[in-house]
Coordinates of C-alpha atoms and ligand atoms in Angstrom, one line a residue:
D1 CA 7.9 1.9 22.0
T2 CA 10.1 1.0 18.5
T3 CA 13.3 1.8 17.3
S4 CA 13.7 2.2 13.5
A5 CA 16.2 -0.4 11.6
P6 CA 19.1 0.7 10.0
N7 CA 19.3 2.5 6.9
F8 CA 22.5 2.1 5.1
I9 CA 21.6 5.1 2.5
R10 CA 21.0 7.7 5.2
N11 CA 24.1 6.6 7.6
Q12 CA 26.2 6.5 3.5
I13 CA 24.8 10.4 2.8
R14 CA 25.7 11.8 6.2
E15 CA 29.1 10.3 6.3
E16 CA 29.3 12.4 2.3
I17 CA 27.7 15.1 3.9
E18 CA 30.3 15.3 7.0
G19 CA 33.3 14.4 4.3
G20 CA 32.4 17.6 2.2
R21 CA 31.8 15.0 -0.8
T22 CA 28.0 16.3 -1.1
G23 CA 26.7 19.0 -0.7
K24 CA 22.6 19.4 -1.2
I25 CA 21.2 15.9 -1.6
V26 CA 18.6 15.6 -4.7
T27 CA 16.3 12.6 -5.3
R28 CA 13.6 11.6 -6.8
F29 CA 10.7 8.8 -6.7
P30 CA 10.0 7.2 -10.2
P31 CA 6.6 5.7 -10.6
E32 CA 5.8 4.1 -14.0
P33 CA 2.1 5.4 -14.4
N34 CA 0.7 1.9 -15.0
G35 CA -1.4 1.2 -11.7
F36 CA -1.7 2.1 -7.9
L37 CA 1.4 2.1 -6.0
H38 CA 1.6 -0.4 -3.1
I39 CA 3.0 -0.9 0.6
G40 CA 6.4 -1.5 -1.9
H41 CA 6.6 1.3 -3.0
A42 CA 5.5 3.4 -0.2
K43 CA 9.0 2.2 1.3
S44 CA 10.6 3.8 -1.5
I45 CA 8.5 7.0 -0.8
C46 CA 9.1 7.4 2.7
L47 CA 12.7 6.6 1.7
N48 CA 13.7 9.4 -1.1
F49 CA 11.2 12.1 0.4
G50 CA 12.9 11.2 4.2
L51 CA 16.6 11.1 2.8
A52 CA 15.1 14.6 1.5
E53 CA 14.0 16.1 4.3
H54 CA 16.1 14.9 6.8
F55 CA 19.2 16.1 4.8
G56 CA 17.1 19.6 3.7
G57 CA 17.4 18.6 0.3
D58 CA 14.6 18.2 -2.4
C59 CA 13.2 15.1 -3.7
H60 CA 11.5 15.3 -7.4
L61 CA 8.3 13.0 -8.3
R62 CA 9.2 11.6 -12.0
F63 CA 6.7 9.6 -13.5
D64 CA 8.7 7.1 -15.8
D65 CA 6.1 7.0 -18.5
T66 CA 8.1 5.5 -21.3
N67 CA 5.6 2.6 -22.1
P68 CA 2.0 4.5 -23.8
A69 CA 0.4 1.3 -23.8
K70 CA 0.4 1.0 -20.1
E71 CA -0.4 4.1 -18.8
E72 CA -3.3 6.4 -17.8
Q73 CA -3.8 9.9 -16.5
A74 CA -6.3 7.7 -14.0
Y75 CA -2.9 6.2 -12.5
I76 CA -1.1 9.8 -12.4
D77 CA -3.6 11.0 -10.2
A78 CA -4.1 8.8 -7.9
I79 CA 0.1 8.6 -7.8
K80 CA -0.2 12.2 -6.9
A81 CA -2.7 11.8 -4.3
D82 CA -1.2 9.0 -2.9
V83 CA 2.1 10.8 -2.6
H84 CA 0.4 13.5 -1.1
W85 CA -1.6 11.6 1.8
L86 CA 1.9 10.0 2.8
G87 CA 3.1 14.1 4.2
F88 CA 5.2 14.4 1.7
E89 CA 5.3 17.5 -0.7
W90 CA 7.6 17.1 -3.9
A91 CA 9.6 19.8 -5.0
G92 CA 9.4 21.7 -8.5
P93 CA 6.1 20.8 -10.7
V94 CA 5.9 17.4 -11.9
R95 CA 7.6 16.0 -13.9
F96 CA 7.7 13.7 -16.4
A97 CA 10.4 11.3 -18.4
S98 CA 9.1 12.0 -21.8
D99 CA 9.4 15.8 -20.7
Y100 CA 13.1 15.2 -21.8
F101 CA 12.1 12.9 -25.0
D102 CA 12.9 15.5 -27.4
T103 CA 16.6 15.7 -25.5
L104 CA 17.4 12.0 -25.6
Y105 CA 16.5 11.9 -28.9
Q106 CA 19.3 14.5 -29.3
W107 CA 21.4 12.4 -27.4
A108 CA 20.4 9.2 -29.4
Q109 CA 21.5 11.2 -32.3
H110 CA 25.0 12.2 -31.1
L111 CA 25.6 8.2 -30.4
V112 CA 24.8 7.7 -33.7
R113 CA 27.4 10.1 -34.9
E114 CA 29.9 8.8 -32.9
G115 CA 29.7 5.1 -33.9
K116 CA 28.3 4.0 -30.3
A117 CA 24.4 3.5 -31.5
Y118 CA 22.9 1.7 -34.5
V119 CA 19.8 0.6 -35.8
D120 CA 19.3 -2.7 -35.7
D121 CA 16.8 -4.7 -38.1
L122 CA 16.3 -7.9 -36.3
S123 CA 13.7 -9.2 -34.2
P124 CA 12.5 -9.2 -31.0
D125 CA 13.1 -12.9 -31.3
E126 CA 16.4 -12.8 -33.1
I127 CA 17.6 -10.2 -30.7
R128 CA 17.1 -12.6 -28.1
E129 CA 19.2 -15.1 -29.6
Y130 CA 22.0 -13.1 -30.5
R131 CA 22.2 -12.5 -27.5
G132 CA 23.4 -14.8 -25.7
T133 CA 23.7 -16.2 -22.5
L134 CA 25.4 -16.1 -19.0
T135 CA 27.5 -18.9 -20.3
E136 CA 27.5 -18.3 -24.4
A137 CA 28.8 -14.7 -25.4
G138 CA 26.6 -13.0 -27.6
K139 CA 27.2 -12.4 -31.6
P140 CA 26.4 -9.0 -33.1
S141 CA 24.0 -8.6 -35.9
P142 CA 24.5 -8.2 -39.4
Y143 CA 23.4 -4.4 -38.7
R144 CA 25.9 -3.8 -36.4
E145 CA 28.6 -2.2 -38.9
R146 CA 26.2 0.2 -40.5
S147 CA 27.5 3.8 -41.6
A148 CA 26.8 6.2 -39.1
E149 CA 24.6 8.5 -42.1
E150 CA 22.4 5.2 -43.3
N151 CA 21.7 5.1 -39.1
L152 CA 21.7 8.6 -38.8
D153 CA 18.6 8.6 -41.5
L154 CA 16.7 5.4 -40.3
L155 CA 16.8 6.3 -36.9
E156 CA 15.4 9.0 -38.3
R157 CA 12.7 8.0 -40.5
M158 CA 12.1 5.4 -37.2
R159 CA 10.9 8.6 -35.4
T160 CA 8.6 10.3 -38.3
G161 CA 6.8 6.7 -38.3
E162 CA 8.3 5.4 -41.9
F163 CA 8.1 1.6 -40.4
A164 CA 5.9 -0.7 -39.0
E165 CA 6.0 -1.8 -35.3
G166 CA 8.9 -4.2 -34.7
E167 CA 10.9 -3.9 -37.8
K168 CA 13.8 -1.8 -36.7
V169 CA 15.3 -0.9 -33.2
L170 CA 18.2 0.9 -32.5
R171 CA 20.7 -0.2 -29.9
A172 CA 23.9 0.9 -28.2
K173 CA 27.1 -0.8 -29.6
I174 CA 28.7 -1.5 -26.6
D175 CA 30.0 -5.4 -26.1
M176 CA 28.4 -8.6 -27.1
A177 CA 30.6 -10.6 -25.5
A178 CA 30.2 -8.5 -22.1
P179 CA 29.9 -10.9 -19.1
N180 CA 27.1 -8.9 -17.7
I181 CA 24.3 -9.0 -20.7
N182 CA 22.3 -5.2 -20.1
L183 CA 26.4 -4.6 -21.9
R184 CA 25.4 -6.3 -25.5
D185 CA 24.0 -3.6 -27.2
P186 CA 21.0 -3.1 -25.1
I187 CA 18.3 -1.2 -26.9
L188 CA 17.5 2.4 -26.8
Y189 CA 14.3 3.4 -28.7
R190 CA 11.4 0.6 -30.2
I191 CA 8.9 1.9 -32.8
R192 CA 5.4 2.5 -31.3
H193 CA 2.4 3.7 -33.2
A194 CA 1.0 4.5 -29.8
S195 CA -0.6 7.5 -28.8
H196 CA 1.0 9.0 -25.5
H197 CA -0.8 10.7 -22.2
Q198 CA 1.5 13.3 -22.2
T199 CA 3.1 13.9 -26.0
G200 CA 0.3 12.8 -27.7
D201 CA 0.8 11.5 -31.1
K202 CA 4.3 13.0 -31.6
W203 CA 6.6 10.6 -31.5
K204 CA 6.5 7.2 -33.0
I205 CA 9.4 5.4 -31.5
Y206 CA 10.0 5.4 -27.2
P207 CA 13.3 4.6 -25.3
S208 CA 13.7 2.3 -23.5
Y209 CA 14.1 2.0 -19.7
D210 CA 17.7 2.0 -19.4
F211 CA 18.4 4.8 -21.8
T212 CA 15.7 7.1 -20.2
H213 CA 16.6 7.0 -16.4
G214 CA 20.1 8.1 -15.5
Q215 CA 19.5 10.7 -18.2
S216 CA 16.6 12.5 -16.9
D217 CA 18.0 11.8 -13.4
A218 CA 20.7 14.0 -14.6
L219 CA 18.8 16.4 -16.1
E220 CA 17.3 16.8 -13.3
G221 CA 20.5 17.2 -11.0
V222 CA 19.5 14.1 -8.9
T223 CA 22.4 13.4 -6.6
H224 CA 21.5 10.2 -5.6
S225 CA 19.3 7.6 -7.9
I226 CA 17.7 5.3 -5.4
C227 CA 16.4 1.8 -6.4
T228 CA 15.8 -1.6 -5.8
L229 CA 18.3 -4.3 -6.6
E230 CA 17.3 -6.4 -9.7
F231 CA 19.0 -2.4 -11.1
E232 CA 22.2 -3.7 -9.6
D233 CA 23.3 -5.6 -13.3
H234 CA 21.9 -2.2 -14.8
R235 CA 24.0 0.5 -13.3
P236 CA 26.9 -0.5 -15.3
L237 CA 25.0 1.0 -18.2
Y238 CA 23.2 3.4 -16.2
E239 CA 26.8 4.5 -16.2
W240 CA 28.1 4.1 -19.6
F241 CA 25.5 6.5 -20.5
L242 CA 26.5 9.3 -17.9
D243 CA 29.9 8.5 -19.2
N244 CA 29.1 9.1 -23.4
L245 CA 26.8 11.5 -23.3
P246 CA 27.2 15.6 -22.9
V247 CA 25.1 15.4 -19.4
P248 CA 25.1 18.3 -17.2
A249 CA 25.6 16.0 -14.2
K250 CA 26.6 12.4 -13.0
P251 CA 24.3 10.8 -10.7
R252 CA 24.5 7.9 -8.7
Q253 CA 22.5 4.5 -8.7
I254 CA 22.6 3.1 -5.1
E255 CA 20.5 0.2 -4.8
F256 CA 18.4 -1.6 -1.8
A257 CA 16.2 -4.4 -0.9
R258 CA 12.6 -4.6 -1.9
L259 CA 10.2 -4.7 0.6
N260 CA 8.6 -8.1 0.6
L261 CA 5.5 -9.0 3.1
N262 CA 3.8 -12.2 4.0
Y263 CA 0.0 -12.9 2.5
T264 CA 0.5 -9.7 0.2
L265 CA 1.5 -9.3 -3.0
T266 CA 3.5 -6.7 -3.6
S267 CA 3.3 -6.3 -8.1
K268 CA 1.3 -3.8 -9.7
R269 CA 1.1 -5.9 -12.3
K270 CA -0.4 -9.2 -10.2
L271 CA -2.8 -6.1 -8.2
K272 CA -4.5 -5.2 -11.5
L273 CA -5.2 -8.6 -12.6
L274 CA -7.3 -9.2 -9.3
V275 CA -8.8 -5.4 -9.9
D276 CA -9.5 -6.5 -13.5
Q277 CA -11.0 -10.1 -12.7
G278 CA -13.4 -8.6 -10.1
I279 CA -11.8 -10.3 -7.6
V280 CA -11.8 -7.3 -5.1
D281 CA -13.4 -4.1 -5.4
G282 CA -11.3 -2.0 -7.8
W283 CA -7.3 -0.6 -6.6
D284 CA -8.8 1.1 -3.1
D285 CA -9.9 -2.1 -2.1
P286 CA -9.5 -2.5 2.0
R287 CA -7.8 -5.9 1.5
L288 CA -5.5 -4.9 -1.4
P289 CA -2.0 -3.3 -0.2
T290 CA -2.2 -0.3 -2.3
I291 CA -2.1 2.9 -0.5
S292 CA -5.6 3.8 -1.5
G293 CA -6.8 0.4 -0.6
M294 CA -5.0 0.7 3.4
R295 CA -6.3 4.1 3.7
R296 CA -10.0 2.8 2.7
R297 CA -8.7 0.0 5.7
G298 CA -7.6 3.0 8.2
Y299 CA -4.6 3.0 7.8
T300 CA -3.1 6.7 8.8
P301 CA 0.1 8.3 6.8
A302 CA 1.6 8.3 10.1
S303 CA 1.4 4.0 10.5
I304 CA 2.7 3.3 7.2
R305 CA 5.8 6.0 7.8
K306 CA 6.7 4.9 11.2
F307 CA 6.4 0.7 9.8
C308 CA 8.9 1.3 6.6
E309 CA 11.0 3.4 9.4
M310 CA 10.8 -0.5 11.6
I311 CA 11.5 -1.8 8.7
G312 CA 14.8 -0.3 7.8
V313 CA 16.8 -0.2 4.5
T314 CA 19.5 -2.4 3.6
R315 CA 20.6 -4.8 1.1
A316 CA 19.5 -8.1 2.2
D317 CA 17.1 -9.6 -0.6
G318 CA 14.7 -12.0 -0.7
G319 CA 14.0 -11.5 3.0
L320 CA 9.9 -11.6 4.0
V321 CA 8.3 -9.0 6.5
D322 CA 6.3 -10.1 8.8
I323 CA 2.8 -8.5 7.8
A324 CA 2.3 -8.7 11.6
M325 CA 5.0 -5.6 12.0
L326 CA 2.4 -3.7 9.5
Y327 CA -0.4 -4.7 12.1
H328 CA 1.6 -3.2 15.4
A329 CA 2.3 -0.3 13.9
I330 CA -1.2 0.7 12.8
R331 CA -2.9 -0.7 15.9
S332 CA 0.2 1.3 17.9
D333 CA -0.9 4.6 16.4
L334 CA -4.9 4.1 16.8
E335 CA -4.4 2.9 20.7
D336 CA -3.2 6.3 21.5
N337 CA -5.2 8.0 19.1
A338 CA -8.2 6.4 18.2
P339 CA -12.0 7.5 20.2
R340 CA -13.2 4.7 21.8
A341 CA -16.9 3.4 21.1
M342 CA -19.3 0.6 21.9
A343 CA -20.7 -1.6 19.3
V344 CA -21.9 -4.7 19.1
L345 CA -21.4 -7.5 16.0
K346 CA -23.3 -10.4 16.6
P347 CA -25.9 -8.5 18.4
L348 CA -28.1 -10.6 21.2
K349 CA -31.3 -9.3 22.9
V350 CA -31.3 -8.2 26.7
V351 CA -34.3 -7.2 28.6
L352 CA -34.0 -6.0 31.5
T353 CA -37.2 -7.0 33.8
N354 CA -36.8 -4.5 36.3
V355 CA -36.2 -1.8 34.0
P356 CA -39.6 0.3 33.6
E357 CA -40.1 1.2 29.7
D358 CA -39.8 4.4 29.3
F359 CA -36.8 4.8 31.4
E360 CA -33.8 6.3 29.9
E361 CA -30.0 7.3 32.0
V362 CA -27.1 9.0 29.9
Y363 CA -24.0 8.3 31.1
E364 CA -20.9 10.7 30.1
V365 CA -17.8 8.6 28.8
A366 CA -14.5 9.7 28.6
G367 CA -13.7 9.5 24.5
H368 CA -10.7 8.3 25.4
P369 CA -9.1 6.6 28.6
A370 CA -5.8 9.2 28.5
R371 CA -7.0 11.7 26.1
E372 CA -8.7 14.4 27.8
D373 CA -8.7 16.6 24.6
M374 CA -11.3 14.4 23.0
A375 CA -15.0 14.6 23.8
V376 CA -16.9 12.5 26.0
R377 CA -19.9 10.3 24.8
K378 CA -23.2 10.4 25.9
V379 CA -24.3 6.8 26.4
P380 CA -27.9 6.0 26.8
F381 CA -28.9 3.1 28.8
T382 CA -32.8 2.0 28.4
R383 CA -34.3 -1.5 29.2
E384 CA -33.8 -3.1 26.2
L385 CA -30.2 -3.5 24.6
Y386 CA -27.7 -6.1 22.7
I387 CA -25.1 -6.9 23.8
D388 CA -22.3 -10.2 21.4
H389 CA -23.9 -13.5 21.6
D390 CA -20.0 -14.3 22.2
D391 CA -20.5 -12.7 25.6
F392 CA -22.9 -15.1 26.7
M393 CA -23.2 -19.4 27.4
E394 CA -26.0 -21.3 27.9
N395 CA -23.1 -24.1 29.8
P396 CA -20.0 -22.0 30.4
P397 CA -16.5 -23.6 31.3
K398 CA -15.5 -22.6 34.6
K399 CA -13.4 -19.2 33.3
F400 CA -16.0 -17.8 31.5
F401 CA -16.3 -14.7 33.3
R402 CA -19.2 -13.1 31.0
L403 CA -23.2 -14.1 31.2
A404 CA -24.8 -17.3 31.4
P405 CA -27.7 -18.0 33.3
G406 CA -27.8 -17.4 36.9
K407 CA -24.8 -15.3 36.9
E408 CA -23.8 -11.4 36.8
V409 CA -21.5 -9.7 34.4
R410 CA -20.9 -5.9 34.8
L411 CA -22.3 -3.6 31.5
R412 CA -19.2 -1.4 30.6
N413 CA -19.9 2.1 32.2
S414 CA -22.8 1.2 33.8
Y415 CA -24.8 -1.6 35.7
V416 CA -23.9 -5.4 36.9
I417 CA -26.8 -7.6 35.5
R418 CA -28.2 -10.7 36.0
C419 CA -29.0 -12.9 33.7
D420 CA -32.9 -14.6 34.9
E421 CA -34.0 -16.4 32.0
V422 CA -32.9 -17.8 28.8
I423 CA -35.5 -17.1 25.9
K424 CA -35.7 -19.8 22.9
D425 CA -37.3 -19.5 19.5
D426 CA -39.5 -22.0 17.4
A427 CA -36.4 -23.6 16.2
G428 CA -34.8 -23.6 19.3
E429 CA -32.3 -20.9 18.8
L430 CA -31.5 -18.8 21.7
S431 CA -33.5 -15.5 20.7
E432 CA -33.5 -13.0 23.7
L433 CA -32.3 -13.1 27.6
R434 CA -34.4 -11.6 30.9
C435 CA -31.9 -10.2 33.0
S436 CA -32.1 -8.1 35.9
V437 CA -30.0 -4.8 37.1
D438 CA -28.8 -4.1 40.5
F439 CA -29.3 -0.5 40.5
D440 CA -26.8 -0.4 43.4
T441 CA -23.5 -0.9 41.6
L442 CA -23.3 2.2 39.5
G443 CA -19.8 3.5 39.6
K444 CA -19.0 0.6 42.6
N445 CA -18.9 -2.4 43.6
P446 CA -22.0 -5.2 43.8
E447 CA -22.1 -5.8 48.0
G448 CA -20.9 -8.9 49.3
R449 CA -19.4 -10.7 45.8
K450 CA -17.1 -10.2 43.4
V451 CA -18.0 -9.8 39.5
K452 CA -15.3 -10.0 36.9
G453 CA -16.4 -9.6 34.3
V454 CA -17.1 -6.8 32.0
I455 CA -19.1 -6.4 28.6
H456 CA -19.6 -4.1 25.9
W457 CA -23.2 -3.4 25.1
V458 CA -25.7 -1.1 23.0
S459 CA -29.0 0.6 23.9
A460 CA -31.5 -1.1 21.5
E461 CA -33.9 1.8 21.2
R462 CA -31.1 4.2 20.8
G463 CA -28.6 2.0 19.3
I464 CA -27.9 2.4 15.0
P465 CA -28.0 -0.5 13.1
M466 CA -24.6 -0.3 10.2
E467 CA -22.8 -2.2 8.6
V468 CA -19.1 -3.7 9.3
R469 CA -16.9 -4.9 7.0
L470 CA -14.6 -7.5 8.5
Y471 CA -11.7 -7.6 6.2
D472 CA -9.3 -10.6 6.5
N473 CA -6.0 -11.7 4.6
L474 CA -7.0 -11.8 1.1
F475 CA -4.4 -14.8 0.6
L476 CA -4.5 -18.1 2.7
E477 CA -0.7 -18.3 1.6
E478 CA 2.0 -16.8 3.0
Q479 CA 4.0 -16.6 -0.4
P480 CA 1.2 -16.6 -3.0
D481 CA 3.1 -16.2 -5.6
K482 CA 6.4 -18.2 -4.9
D483 CA 6.0 -21.3 -7.0
R484 CA 4.3 -20.6 -10.1
D485 CA 3.6 -16.9 -11.5
A486 CA 0.1 -17.2 -11.6
D487 CA -0.2 -19.5 -8.4
F488 CA -1.4 -16.5 -6.2
L489 CA -5.4 -17.1 -7.6
E490 CA -5.6 -20.3 -6.4
H491 CA -4.9 -19.2 -2.5
L492 CA -7.2 -16.2 -1.9
N493 CA -8.6 -16.6 0.9
P494 CA -12.5 -17.0 1.2
E495 CA -13.2 -14.8 4.6
S496 CA -11.2 -12.2 3.5
L497 CA -14.3 -10.3 3.7
V498 CA -17.2 -11.4 6.1
T499 CA -20.0 -8.3 6.3
V500 CA -21.9 -8.5 9.4
R501 CA -25.2 -6.1 10.5
A502 CA -24.1 -4.5 13.7
I503 CA -25.9 -1.9 16.2
G504 CA -23.3 0.6 17.4
E505 CA -23.3 3.6 20.1
P506 CA -25.5 6.9 18.9
S507 CA -22.3 8.6 19.5
L508 CA -21.1 6.8 15.7
A509 CA -24.3 8.1 13.9
E510 CA -22.6 12.0 13.2
S511 CA -18.7 9.7 12.1
E512 CA -17.4 11.2 9.1
P513 CA -16.3 9.1 6.2
E514 CA -13.0 7.6 7.3
S515 CA -13.3 8.5 10.8
R516 CA -11.3 6.0 13.3
F517 CA -12.3 4.7 16.5
Q518 CA -11.8 1.4 18.2
F519 CA -14.9 -0.6 19.2
E520 CA -14.0 -1.7 22.9
R521 CA -13.4 -5.5 23.2
V522 CA -13.6 -5.4 19.6
G523 CA -10.6 -3.8 17.4
Y524 CA -10.2 -1.4 15.3
F525 CA -12.9 0.6 12.5
C526 CA -12.5 3.2 9.6
A527 CA -15.7 4.7 8.4
D528 CA -15.5 3.9 4.8
R529 CA -14.8 6.7 2.8
H530 CA -16.8 6.0 -0.3
A531 CA -20.3 3.7 1.4
C532 CA -21.0 6.4 4.5
R533 CA -23.2 8.6 2.8
D534 CA -26.7 9.2 2.9
G535 CA -27.1 8.6 6.7
Q536 CA -25.8 4.9 5.9
L537 CA -23.0 4.0 8.3
V538 CA -20.4 1.6 6.7
F539 CA -17.0 0.1 9.1
N540 CA -14.1 -1.1 7.9
R541 CA -12.1 -3.6 10.4
T542 CA -8.5 -2.3 10.0
V543 CA -7.5 -4.5 12.5
G544 CA -7.9 -6.8 15.4
L545 CA -6.4 -6.0 19.0
K546 CA -4.6 -8.4 19.7
D547 CA -1.5 -7.7 18.5
S548 CA 1.0 -10.8 17.7
W549 CA 3.9 -8.9 16.5
A550 CA 7.1 -10.8 18.0
R551 CA 9.7 -8.4 19.3
Ligands
ATP601 P1 5.6 -3.2 -9.3 O1 6.4 -4.9 -10.3 O2 4.4 -3.5 -8.4 O3 5.5 -2.5 -11.3 P2 7.7 -1.5 -10.4 O4 9.6 -1.5 -9.6 O5 7.5 -1.4 -11.6 O6 7.0 -2.5 -9.6 P3 7.8 1.6 -10.7 O7 6.5 2.4 -11.1 O8 8.8 1.1 -11.1 O9 6.7 -0.1 -10.3 O10 8.1 1.6 -9.0 C1 8.7 2.8 -8.5 C2 9.6 3.1 -7.4 O11 9.5 2.0 -6.9 C3 10.7 2.4 -8.2 O12 12.0 3.2 -8.0 C4 10.7 1.0 -7.4 O13 12.0 0.1 -7.6 C5 9.8 0.9 -6.1 N1 9.3 0.1 -5.6 C6 8.7 -0.8 -6.6 N2 8.1 -2.0 -5.5 C7 9.0 -1.6 -4.1 C8 8.7 -2.6 -3.3 N3 8.4 -3.9 -3.5 N4 9.8 -2.3 -2.7 C9 11.0 -1.4 -2.1 N5 10.5 0.1 -3.3 C10 10.0 -0.5 -4.9
MG602 MG1 9.5 0.6 -12.4
MG603 MG1 6.6 -2.8 -13.0

């Protein structure tokens, strides 16, 4: 029902292939292992892996691991699991930018020998100050004219750990007056006496993102290095390295607009803050837009891939995608593919006074109205049952077609009942309804009158208790981090999680973790991956039934 939106990179590559300018394409997805992947990364994954799939090329998974202080093995494992779960397979082994540290170091020495890099003793603050601004040219460091010999020696001593962190850096010698500030002698290496998850204590210096990325692409034979628009200004530098180093290939950088989703944060750093402060229940909290959170919430890989296709790929920056579109993608998948069940989230007891105490009949009900391949459910009907509080009103308005005193309603898949009596507790709260069944209404209309309403219900004797977690947007503001950076903590939705005790039909008892259902008339739910064990049933609300996405 949804058409795919434009993807300018796919169109461009198609033209290159048709024009014979590109053979086999190679792309890469290059996450930094400093957090879990989120829906923005899913856009990049679907783009990079999707292009390789589409054009019969390869997509590599390469960890951009140049900042050991913030990186962890646990993040590496989670990222691999997320890419697999989305249904993609990387070509060849998992790669690491750190695989290339030896080569990068030799290339740094190469630049030094060519007089194109130097060791600088300015402090980080001084370097920033000397670099100038958009309107003011930078000025050269007093260390800029060191001899190649001295630079080689200092660089080697940086490598072996002779200097303290921040004492020296290696910089490219490009142009301190360049209009593009990225070309004003960018930093190639920093001293960091940190242990690295891949290389251990081998290195005391670590290469910068800019000095690593394009060269890694070149070493892997990447043809199209696709990144977000923030890197557009880095492209001249990306190309400068490729032009000034003995690289085996010349990849090309192409930028696209990152995904921004309303009511959501797409920044690992900010998501990490929510996790670290205990505002959410870990990186896979179902309210987070992390891939593992969305998985736990009940999203399918297909729905995320479809969403990424729907949003398209452009260079138009700054747009906010409506989260209703994401909800639409999962809702339409579950509409077609999730079996149905009845569950009552706000149970109100109903006693059917003309049904005998030990009476039970069992209905065989289709698992899905349009899917004969789905198992038939057995739904027991007994004297006592539960309906939802919201399906009863003591003083209903005119158009209320559900249950009310003296009024009739149909129990879904079962009889028409009439409410004869309303029972209240000592506090005057509604506690129970006494109703009677018209036994002549199973599978047929009642005689001589019309009953419009149909409500869901669960046998009180046979229903099973379960916990239902009702999730909503984590933020009340469309752009929670719009104004100041930390503002988002002030816009948290206090009702982003509401937990209720519910009663489900017996067929739900065997639900495997991660099985998904439509609870009829209520919404789509997924059995929690972690909490459903030892006979406990916990369902997460994935999304409601009503679609508000305006096409
Ligand atoms: P964050 O700011 O959340 O840490 P990042 O860009 O620093 O994101 P990386 O791990 O470096 O995170 O990202 C890996 C890839 O995913 C990069 O190529 C990056 O461009 C892409 N990516 C990250 N966020 C988005 C987004 N919101 N939309 C599209 N692509 C994204
Ligand atoms: Mg990054
Ligand atoms: Mg980042």
